[in-house]
Structures are given as structure tokens and as C-alpha cells.
Short mmCIF file of C-alpha atoms in Angstrom, two decimals:
data_model
loop_
_atom_site.label_atom_id
_atom_site.label_comp_id
_atom_site.label_asym_id
_atom_site.label_seq_id
_atom_site.Cartn_x
_atom_site.Cartn_y
_atom_site.Cartn_z
CA MET A 1335 132.39 96.62 236.85
CA LYS A 1336 132.25 98.11 240.33
CA PHE A 1337 132.49 94.76 241.98
CA SER A 1338 132.60 96.17 245.49
CA SER A 1339 129.18 97.74 244.92
CA PHE A 1340 127.51 94.39 245.60
CA LEU A 1341 129.76 93.29 248.43
CA HIS A 1342 127.09 93.65 251.04
CA PRO A 1343 125.99 91.39 253.87
CA LYS A 1344 124.60 87.99 252.86
CA GLU A 1345 126.05 88.25 249.34
CA ARG A 1346 126.87 84.76 248.02
CA PHE A 1347 129.53 83.83 245.49
CA LEU A 1348 130.69 80.96 243.34
CA VAL A 1349 134.20 81.18 241.89
CA LEU A 1350 134.74 78.58 239.19
CA GLU A 1351 138.22 77.46 238.22
CA ILE A 1352 138.01 75.86 234.79
CA MET A 1353 140.69 73.26 234.13
CA PRO A 1354 141.42 71.11 231.05
CA SER A 1355 139.60 68.14 232.58
CA GLY A 1356 136.70 69.94 234.28
CA ALA A 1357 135.95 72.65 236.80
CA ASN A 1358 136.29 73.22 240.54
CA GLY A 1359 134.02 75.55 242.47
CA LEU A 1360 134.42 77.49 245.70
CA PHE A 1361 131.10 78.52 247.27
CA PHE A 1362 131.21 81.24 249.93
CA SER A 1363 129.43 84.29 251.26
CA ILE A 1364 130.13 87.52 253.15
CA ASP A 1365 128.64 88.02 256.58
CA ASP A 1366 127.58 91.18 258.43
CA GLU A 1367 131.14 91.78 259.68
CA HIS A 1368 132.63 91.53 256.18
CA ASN A 1369 134.07 88.07 256.88
CA LEU A 1370 134.33 85.34 254.29
CA VAL A 1371 132.14 82.39 255.22
CA PHE A 1372 133.12 79.29 253.26
CA GLU A 1373 130.27 76.99 252.35
CA LYS A 1374 131.73 74.21 250.21
CA PHE A 1375 134.43 73.31 247.73
CA VAL A 1376 133.47 71.00 244.87
CA ARG A 1377 135.79 69.30 242.41
CA GLY A 1378 134.90 67.92 239.00
CA ILE A 1379 131.91 70.11 238.14
CA ASP A 1380 130.38 69.31 234.75
CA LEU A 1381 129.58 72.84 233.55
CA ARG A 1382 126.97 71.83 230.99
CA ARG A 1383 125.02 69.74 233.48
CA PHE A 1384 125.55 72.21 236.32
CA PHE A 1385 124.12 75.18 234.42
CA ALA A 1386 121.48 73.12 232.63
CA ARG A 1387 119.46 72.76 235.83
CA PRO A 1388 116.15 74.61 235.44
CA TRP A 1389 116.58 77.10 238.30
CA ARG A 1390 120.06 78.11 237.07
CA ARG A 1391 118.81 78.55 233.51
CA ALA A 1392 115.91 80.66 234.73
CA ALA A 1393 118.23 82.85 236.80
CA GLN A 1394 120.06 83.87 233.59
CA GLN A 1395 116.98 84.65 231.46
CA SER A 1396 116.45 88.31 230.69
CA TRP A 1397 113.98 90.63 229.06
CA GLU A 1398 115.13 93.92 227.52
CA GLY A 1399 118.39 93.90 229.48
CA GLU A 1400 116.94 93.02 232.89
CA TYR A 1401 116.90 89.70 234.72
CA LEU A 1402 113.57 87.95 235.03
CA PHE A 1403 114.80 86.30 238.22
CA LYS A 1404 117.31 87.62 240.74
CA ASP A 1405 119.78 84.92 241.72
CA ARG A 1406 121.56 85.68 244.97
CA ARG A 1407 124.66 83.73 243.88
CA ARG A 1408 127.25 85.79 241.97
CA VAL A 1409 129.22 83.60 239.57
CA MET A 1410 132.76 84.36 238.44
CA ALA A 1411 135.05 82.15 236.38
CA VAL A 1412 138.77 81.89 235.75
CA ALA A 1413 140.19 79.48 233.23
CA ASP A 1414 143.41 77.54 232.85
CA PRO A 1415 145.58 79.03 230.05
CA SER A 1416 144.72 75.99 227.92
CA ARG A 1417 141.03 77.02 228.09
CA ALA A 1418 141.22 80.82 227.81
CA THR A 1419 143.82 83.37 226.78
CA THR A 1420 144.07 87.15 226.82
CA ILE A 1421 145.93 89.10 224.14
CA PRO A 1422 146.88 92.71 225.00
CA ILE A 1423 147.16 95.07 222.02
CA PRO A 1424 148.42 98.68 222.31
CA VAL A 1425 146.12 100.93 220.29
CA GLU A 1426 146.71 104.55 219.30
CA PHE A 1427 144.72 106.79 217.02
CA ALA A 1428 144.66 110.44 216.04
CA ARG A 1429 141.41 112.33 216.24
CA GLU A 1430 139.99 114.21 213.29
CA PRO A 1431 141.48 117.74 213.08
CA SER A 1432 138.00 119.23 213.35
CA ASP A 1433 137.39 117.35 216.63
CA VAL A 1434 140.57 118.06 218.61
CA LYS A 1435 139.03 120.99 220.51
CA LEU A 1436 135.81 119.11 221.22
CA PRO A 1437 135.42 116.77 224.23
CA ILE A 1438 136.02 113.10 223.53
CA THR A 1439 132.74 111.18 223.63
CA VAL A 1440 131.99 107.54 224.42
CA PRO A 1441 130.47 106.94 220.94
CA GLU A 1442 133.64 108.34 219.36
CA LEU A 1443 135.83 106.01 221.43
CA GLU A 1444 133.55 103.06 220.78
CA ASN A 1445 133.62 103.56 217.02
CA ARG A 1446 137.38 104.04 216.82
CA ILE A 1447 138.07 101.01 219.00
CA ALA A 1448 135.64 98.94 216.93
CA GLN A 1449 137.58 99.95 213.81
CA GLU A 1450 140.88 98.97 215.41
CA THR A 1451 139.42 95.68 216.65
CA ALA A 1452 138.26 94.81 213.15
CA LYS A 1453 141.82 95.36 211.87
CA ILE A 1454 143.50 93.10 214.43
CA PHE A 1455 140.79 90.53 215.10
CA ASN A 1456 141.84 87.85 212.60
CA ARG A 1457 145.48 88.04 213.67
CA CYS A 1458 144.55 87.82 217.34
CA ARG A 1459 142.14 84.94 216.76
CA THR A 1460 144.88 83.02 214.91
CA GLU A 1461 147.23 83.51 217.86
CA ALA A 1462 144.53 82.56 220.37
CA ALA A 1463 143.63 79.41 218.42
CA ALA A 1464 147.29 78.34 218.45
CA ARG A 1465 147.51 78.88 222.21
CA LEU A 1466 144.27 77.01 222.88
CA GLY A 1467 144.92 74.22 220.40
CA VAL A 1468 141.64 74.71 218.51
CA HIS A 1469 140.59 75.57 214.98
CA GLU A 1470 140.51 79.31 214.31
CA LEU A 1471 136.74 79.25 213.85
CA ASP A 1472 136.41 77.72 217.34
CA ALA A 1473 138.40 80.48 219.05
CA VAL A 1474 135.62 82.74 220.37
CA LEU A 1475 136.13 86.31 221.52
CA VAL A 1476 134.33 86.59 224.88
CA GLY A 1477 135.92 89.68 226.39
CA GLU A 1478 137.05 93.08 225.15
CA LYS A 1479 138.34 95.63 227.60
CA ALA A 1480 139.97 99.04 227.10
CA ARG A 1481 142.21 100.42 229.84
CA ALA A 1482 145.48 102.31 230.52
CA PHE A 1483 144.38 105.40 228.61
CA LYS A 1484 146.48 108.33 227.50
CA VAL A 1485 145.29 111.54 225.91
CA ASP A 1486 148.22 113.10 224.09
CA SER A 1487 151.00 112.44 226.64
CA ASP A 1488 148.87 112.46 229.80
CA THR A 1489 147.77 109.28 231.56
CA VAL A 1490 144.06 109.46 232.40
CA ALA A 1491 141.56 107.14 234.06
CA ASP A 1492 138.86 107.88 231.47
CA PRO A 1493 139.33 109.98 228.32
CA ALA A 1494 135.61 110.74 227.91
CA GLY A 1495 134.99 114.45 228.35
CA LEU A 1496 138.59 115.49 227.76
CA THR A 1497 140.08 117.21 224.72
CA GLY A 1498 143.19 116.21 222.79
CA LYS A 1499 144.71 115.25 219.47
CA LYS A 1500 145.65 111.63 220.13
CA VAL A 1501 144.29 108.77 222.24
CA ALA A 1502 146.30 105.72 223.29
CA LEU A 1503 145.06 102.71 225.25
CA LEU A 1504 145.60 99.02 225.93
CA LEU A 1505 142.97 96.78 224.39
CA GLU A 1506 142.67 93.33 225.98
CA LEU A 1507 140.96 90.61 223.95
CA THR A 1508 140.01 87.41 225.78
CA PHE A 1509 139.31 84.24 223.79
CA THR A 1510 138.08 80.80 224.73
CA GLY A 1511 137.18 77.66 222.82
CA ARG A 1512 133.70 77.18 221.45
CA GLY A 1513 132.92 74.34 223.85
CA LEU A 1514 133.52 76.47 226.95
CA PHE A 1515 131.76 79.41 225.33
CA GLU A 1516 128.64 77.33 224.79
CA ALA A 1517 128.74 76.03 228.38
CA LEU A 1518 128.94 79.57 229.81
CA LYS A 1519 126.91 81.32 227.11
CA PRO A 1520 124.10 82.37 229.49
CA PHE A 1521 126.66 84.29 231.55
CA PHE A 1522 128.49 85.84 228.61
CA ASN A 1523 125.10 87.04 227.28
CA ALA A 1524 123.72 88.08 230.67
CA PRO A 1525 122.51 91.67 231.13
CA GLU A 1526 125.17 92.49 233.72
CA ASP A 1527 128.93 92.07 233.62
CA PHE A 1528 130.27 88.56 234.06
CA TYR A 1529 133.81 88.32 235.43
CA PHE A 1530 135.75 85.88 233.26
CA ALA A 1531 139.53 85.87 233.08
CA GLU A 1532 142.57 83.80 232.29
CA SER A 1533 143.73 82.40 235.62
CA PRO A 1534 147.44 83.40 235.61
CA GLN A 1535 146.61 86.96 234.56
CA ALA A 1536 144.01 87.37 237.30
CA ARG A 1537 146.24 85.87 239.97
CA LEU A 1538 149.38 87.79 239.05
CA SER A 1539 147.44 91.06 238.86
CA SER A 1540 146.07 90.36 242.33
CA LEU A 1541 149.51 89.43 243.70
CA ALA A 1542 150.99 92.64 242.27
CA ARG A 1543 148.92 94.56 244.84
CA VAL A 1544 150.98 93.09 247.68
CA SER A 1545 154.24 92.00 245.99
CA LYS A 1546 156.88 93.82 244.00
CA ILE A 1547 157.04 93.09 240.28
CA PRO A 1548 158.49 91.37 238.29
CA LEU A 1549 156.33 88.41 239.32
CA ASN A 1550 156.53 84.97 237.76
CA MET A 1551 154.11 82.06 237.75
CA ILE A 1552 155.13 78.65 236.43
CA PHE A 1553 152.41 76.31 235.20
CA PRO A 1554 154.34 73.01 235.13
CA GLY A 1555 152.00 70.98 232.97
CA GLY A 1556 148.42 70.96 231.84
CA HIS A 1557 147.30 69.20 228.71
CA ALA A 1558 147.12 70.58 225.23
CA VAL A 1559 143.72 70.17 223.66
CA VAL A 1560 145.12 68.72 220.44
CA ASP A 1561 147.63 66.06 221.47
CA GLU A 1562 147.06 65.67 225.22
CA ALA A 1563 150.82 66.11 225.79
CA PRO A 1564 152.01 68.02 228.87
CA ARG A 1565 152.30 71.71 228.09
CA ALA A 1566 154.00 74.00 230.56
CA SER A 1567 154.06 77.78 230.52
CA LEU A 1568 155.84 80.65 232.22
CA PHE A 1569 153.90 83.85 232.91
CA THR A 1570 155.81 86.98 233.90
CA LEU A 1571 154.31 90.30 234.93
CA LYS A 1572 156.93 92.94 234.17
CA PRO A 1573 156.93 96.60 235.23
CA ALA A 1574 156.21 99.49 232.90
CA HIS A 1575 159.27 100.15 230.75
CA GLY A 1576 160.06 101.78 227.43
CA ARG A 1577 157.09 101.65 225.08
CA HIS A 1578 155.03 99.84 227.72
CA ALA A 1579 153.35 102.51 229.83
CA HIS A 1580 151.88 99.91 232.18
CA PRO A 1581 152.84 96.51 233.59
CA VAL A 1582 152.67 93.86 230.88
CA LEU A 1583 152.05 90.12 231.14
CA PHE A 1584 154.41 88.02 229.04
CA ARG A 1585 154.03 84.30 228.40
CA GLU A 1586 156.35 81.71 226.93
CA PRO A 1587 156.76 77.94 226.82
CA PHE A 1588 158.51 76.37 229.80
CA SER A 1589 160.29 73.06 229.24
CA TRP A 1590 159.67 71.36 232.56
CA GLU A 1591 156.76 69.33 233.89
CA PHE A 1592 155.98 67.88 237.30
CA ALA A 1593 155.61 64.56 235.51
CA ARG A 1594 159.41 64.30 235.57
CA VAL A 1595 159.34 64.14 239.36
CA PHE A 1596 156.67 61.45 239.49
CA GLU A 1597 158.33 59.38 236.76
CA ARG A 1598 161.51 59.20 238.84
CA ILE A 1599 159.55 58.08 241.89
CA GLU A 1600 157.70 55.44 239.88
CA ARG A 1601 160.95 53.99 238.52
CA ALA A 1602 162.84 54.13 241.82
CA PHE A 1603 160.10 52.52 243.93
CA ALA A 1604 158.30 50.45 241.26
CA VAL A 1605 154.93 52.07 241.98
CA GLY A 1606 152.10 53.47 239.90
CA PRO A 1607 151.29 57.16 239.28
CA GLU A 1608 148.77 57.48 242.13
CA VAL A 1609 151.14 55.98 244.71
CA ALA A 1610 154.00 58.14 243.39
CA ARG A 1611 151.95 61.29 243.97
CA GLY A 1612 151.04 60.10 247.44
CA LEU A 1613 154.69 59.48 248.31
CA TYR A 1614 155.68 62.90 247.00
CA ALA A 1615 152.94 64.62 249.00
CA ALA A 1616 153.98 62.73 252.14
CA TYR A 1617 157.59 63.81 251.65
CA CYS A 1618 156.62 67.47 251.23
CA GLU A 1619 154.59 67.24 254.45
CA GLY A 1620 157.56 65.78 256.38
CA GLY A 1621 156.12 62.28 256.65
CA PHE A 1622 159.39 60.41 256.08
CA SER A 1623 162.02 59.30 258.56
CA GLU A 1624 165.36 61.10 258.41
CA ALA A 1625 167.03 58.27 256.49
CA GLY A 1626 164.00 57.75 254.25
CA GLY A 1627 163.85 61.46 253.53
CA ARG A 1628 167.48 61.53 252.40
CA ALA A 1629 166.94 58.60 250.06
CA PHE A 1630 163.76 60.14 248.64
CA LYS A 1631 165.50 63.49 248.14
CA LYS A 1632 168.22 61.82 246.06
CA THR A 1633 165.49 60.34 243.89
CA ILE A 1634 163.73 63.61 243.09
CA ASP A 1635 166.68 66.05 243.17
CA PRO A 1636 167.68 65.51 239.51
CA ALA A 1637 164.19 66.50 238.36
CA PHE A 1638 164.35 69.75 240.31
CA GLU A 1639 167.86 70.46 239.05
CA GLU A 1640 166.32 70.34 235.58
CA LEU A 1641 163.72 72.85 236.79
CA PHE A 1642 166.38 75.23 238.09
CA ALA A 1643 168.37 74.88 234.85
CA GLU A 1644 165.30 75.85 232.82
CA MET A 1645 164.74 78.85 235.10
CA ALA A 1646 168.34 79.96 234.57
CA LYS A 1647 167.90 79.55 230.81
CA LYS A 1648 164.82 81.79 230.94
CA ARG A 1649 166.71 84.30 233.13
CA ILE A 1650 163.90 84.43 235.63
CA LYS A 1651 164.20 87.20 238.22
CA GLY A 1652 162.07 88.19 241.18
CA SER A 1653 159.34 86.28 242.97
CA VAL A 1654 158.29 82.91 241.55
CA TYR A 1655 155.00 81.17 242.29
CA MET A 1656 154.72 77.54 241.26
CA ASP A 1657 151.30 76.23 240.36
CA ALA A 1658 152.08 73.03 242.27
CA PRO A 1659 149.06 71.06 243.54
CA TYR A 1660 151.33 68.65 245.43
CA GLY A 1661 153.58 71.25 247.06
CA LEU A 1662 157.33 71.84 246.77
CA PRO A 1663 160.09 69.83 248.48
CA PHE A 1664 161.86 72.82 249.99
CA THR A 1665 161.02 75.48 252.56
CA LEU A 1666 159.74 78.78 251.20
CA PRO A 1667 161.10 81.30 250.47
CA HIS A 1668 163.75 79.45 248.49
CA ARG A 1669 166.33 81.30 246.37
CA GLU A 1670 167.70 80.03 243.07
CA GLY A 1671 170.00 82.60 241.47
CA ASP A 1672 168.05 85.82 240.93
CA ALA A 1673 164.71 84.09 241.50
CA VAL A 1674 162.98 83.39 244.81
CA PHE A 1675 160.24 80.80 245.21
CA GLU A 1676 157.56 82.38 247.39
CA ALA A 1677 154.44 81.15 249.13
CA MET A 1678 151.23 82.70 247.86
CA PRO A 1679 150.61 85.77 250.08
CA LEU A 1680 146.88 85.10 250.21
CA GLY A 1681 146.48 86.49 253.74
CA GLU A 1682 148.10 89.80 252.78
CA ALA A 1683 146.00 90.03 249.63
CA LEU A 1684 142.80 89.41 251.61
CA GLU A 1685 143.83 91.97 254.19
CA ILE A 1686 143.91 94.81 251.67
CA VAL A 1687 140.20 94.24 251.00
CA GLY A 1688 139.37 93.80 254.67
CA PHE A 1689 138.78 90.04 254.70
CA ALA A 1690 141.76 88.81 256.72
CA GLU A 1691 140.08 89.13 260.11
CA GLY A 1692 137.55 86.51 261.14
CA MET A 1693 137.67 84.23 258.11
CA GLN A 1694 135.23 81.46 258.91
CA ALA A 1695 135.98 77.73 258.56
CA PHE A 1696 134.09 75.52 256.16
CA GLY A 1697 130.79 74.27 257.48
CA GLY A 1698 129.40 70.76 257.54
CA ARG A 1699 127.94 70.98 254.05
CA THR A 1700 131.29 71.01 252.27
CA ARG A 1701 132.35 67.90 250.39
CA GLU A 1702 136.03 68.61 250.98
CA VAL A 1703 138.24 71.34 252.39
CA PRO A 1704 140.62 72.86 249.80
CA ASP A 1705 144.31 73.17 250.56
CA ALA A 1706 146.04 76.55 250.61
CA ASN A 1707 146.98 76.30 246.93
CA ALA A 1708 143.41 75.55 245.82
CA LEU A 1709 142.06 78.31 248.03
CA SER A 1710 144.42 80.89 246.52
CA ARG A 1711 143.50 79.79 242.98
CA HIS A 1712 139.91 80.90 243.69
CA LEU A 1713 140.31 83.83 246.10
CA LEU A 1714 143.09 85.71 244.29
CA PRO A 1715 140.86 86.15 241.21
CA PHE A 1716 138.03 87.18 243.55
CA ILE A 1717 140.28 89.95 244.93
CA GLU A 1718 141.14 91.06 241.40
CA ALA A 1719 137.44 91.19 240.57
CA TYR A 1720 136.88 93.25 243.72
CA PHE A 1721 139.31 95.89 242.41
CA ASP A 1722 138.14 95.73 238.81
CA ARG A 1723 137.05 99.14 237.60
CA SER A 1724 136.63 98.27 233.94
CA GLY A 1725 132.84 98.52 233.99
CA THR A 1726 132.84 101.93 232.33
CA ASP A 1727 130.20 103.04 229.84
CA LEU A 1728 132.77 102.43 227.10
CA ASN A 1729 133.55 98.85 228.12
CA ARG A 1730 129.88 98.02 228.54
CA LYS A 1731 129.30 99.19 224.98
CA LEU A 1732 132.28 97.18 223.73
CA ARG A 1733 130.88 94.12 225.46
CA ARG A 1734 127.57 94.48 223.64
CA ARG A 1735 129.37 94.46 220.27
CA LEU A 1736 130.96 91.07 220.84
CA HIS A 1737 128.04 89.01 219.51
CA TRP A 1738 128.95 89.56 215.86
CA LEU A 1739 132.49 88.32 216.43
CA ALA A 1740 131.42 85.27 218.48
CA SER A 1741 129.59 83.58 215.63
#
């Protein structure tokens, strides 16, 4: 998708962040000077009701691959790792001996990739269902993308038209649960590409454009679909090495949750969860007296020592970004062993696409103004979409074949 092709004046966007408990939406546009103009930020969007409104349904209706109505609002969506997951699979196949001197064609690639997908689909769906906490039949394949091509030993942007004996590529399969699939079905089935991604992958890929890898992102909590227990994850984007000819995203469980911090505050001050979060936020913003700050620090320090111990156990190196809606109780950057907690470099990331200058403030229509963390959760995926060049003829054909696997 050549996302930048529709970045023209007066283009309007909605970036949805889909969380376990609902969705948040950032509405903005691009003005004549290529500035971002924020319109509103809305929490707690009910996707089914939001997209069930008649004008939004009509905007997604199509006839023979073309929209019946042209909606001026481009919708993108990124999902919490409990709601969507991407599984990368290295694929390699040898061409038929009679074909090695003939140019590689898109139909040839499409057919071979379809064959490989059929071989790995059940295994990938089982893994995706386990990650999402759903029954295998409710893990729906919504995205299939081929990238990082090699023909014989040469790295190429697109193998179509080249000759060679062997083709290698990275096939990325994105799954979501059936409930979210049904809510966004008009977009998944729309005639044009719909940007949908797992949030940590989109954000780390965007951050890799301005930061040196390895990059780490800690999701300290979330809720599993099955048992509603806190489920934390560590995502690490590692550089190309060995058999990996391209940076690879690794994920693993992470045994630390922000709930540990709040539980200590609740016990120490005999307050409820909401007050505990308020006290923590006030501390991070410097709202305590010197003496009060020291006492509060002693209360929460043990919880963060547990965090640092888990990081040491995982041997985390490089930059670390914490998905922390309430902030962190230390000044960034903050070093712990070989790891450094960093602030999200959103300004630098925006600058590389020309949006840093003249960013406009939210207007009077907004219901609330997002903090820096919430803003980065929406705009970093937008930057990744801007650079996305996966909308090749091959990937468009792969996308059209998904319907038989989504049933």
C-alpha cells in the first residue's frame, strides 16, 4: 500500500487502538502545509455500534471492487497483542527446472505462496489461538503479507520479472479473534487495502527508523481473554543475524505487572484502586512534598526492583519502552544494567515524514486531549503505515485469497 499516495491536503484520518476492553480513536487531518491537525481523541469506542451507523456502513459498500461512496476519512487500526497477533514464517522454494531461465511471474509467486500457506496454516492458527486465548476456529486470518525477498542469494525488493532457481521470503500471517473480525469485517473486505496491525509490531518497526536496534517494548499487563488474569509480554526487535536476513520481532511472557505497584500503594495507604492510581500519577508528575516523595518512593521501590530483576532474568539489552499509561517514577533515560529506559521519540519519528513542524493543537471539538503516551500509541503506527510498501500486486492477490481461510 503506497500510503503516502493519499497524503494530500485535507486528507482525514482515524487511527483506532483496539484494547481488551474497547477501542480508542485519534481523529486528525493534514493541512495544506503538511501539518497534523488534531480534531479529537475519543476513549471507549464501541466498534460494533460505531461502524453500524448507516453512513459508515454505506461508505464501505462496494460494487465490482469499487466503492459506491467515497468516505474522506481513512481508517487504520492497531490492536493490543491480546486482540491480534502476527506470526512471521520464513518460506523458501525451488522453482521448476524448466522455469529457472524464465522471469518469475506474480501468478507463479501467488500459487507457490498459497501452497506454502496451506501447509503451515493449521499450525499457525493453533499458535495464534493460544496467544489470543480463543478457540482455534475463532482465530481468523485477516492479513497475509510477503516481504524480505531473496532470489538465489540476492536480496531484492520484488522478485517479479527476475530469473533464478530459488526464492526465499518472509511471510507474515496476522490473526485476530472472530469477534473483532466481525466488527471490522467491512474494512477487511473493502476494495482497497486496510491497514491493520498488531500494536507492538507497528510501533517497534516505526521506532526502528529513528532508534538503534535491539529495541524492547514491555507490555506490563493486559487481560487474557480466557481467565481475565493480568498477562504481560516482552517484545524485542532484534537485528538481522544468522539465518535471519532481516530484523525479527520476538515475543515472550514477562512476569511483572503494574498491578504490583498499585497493590503496594493500596495496602500502604488503605485506599482503593482508583485513588492508588491517582497517587501514583501525582508522584510521577512531582506533586508530592520532598518528605512525602521519599515515603512514597519507599512504598513503590520494591515493585520496581522486581521489574528490574525480571529484566535481568530476560537479559534485556538496548532501548526499552514501557507501555505505561501512568508514567514511570524515574527520569528518562534511565539505565538498568545493559538496558536503558527511553522516552518515546515521537517527535523524531514525525520529523522523518515531515510532520514535526507546525503540529496543531486539538480544537474545541475534542472530548479530551491525549497524553504523550496515548498520542504515540496512535501516531507511531500511522508513521509505519506511511512507510508501508507492501501493497504490491502480489500482496493484493494474497489478500483476495484470505476469504476461504476466514470462514
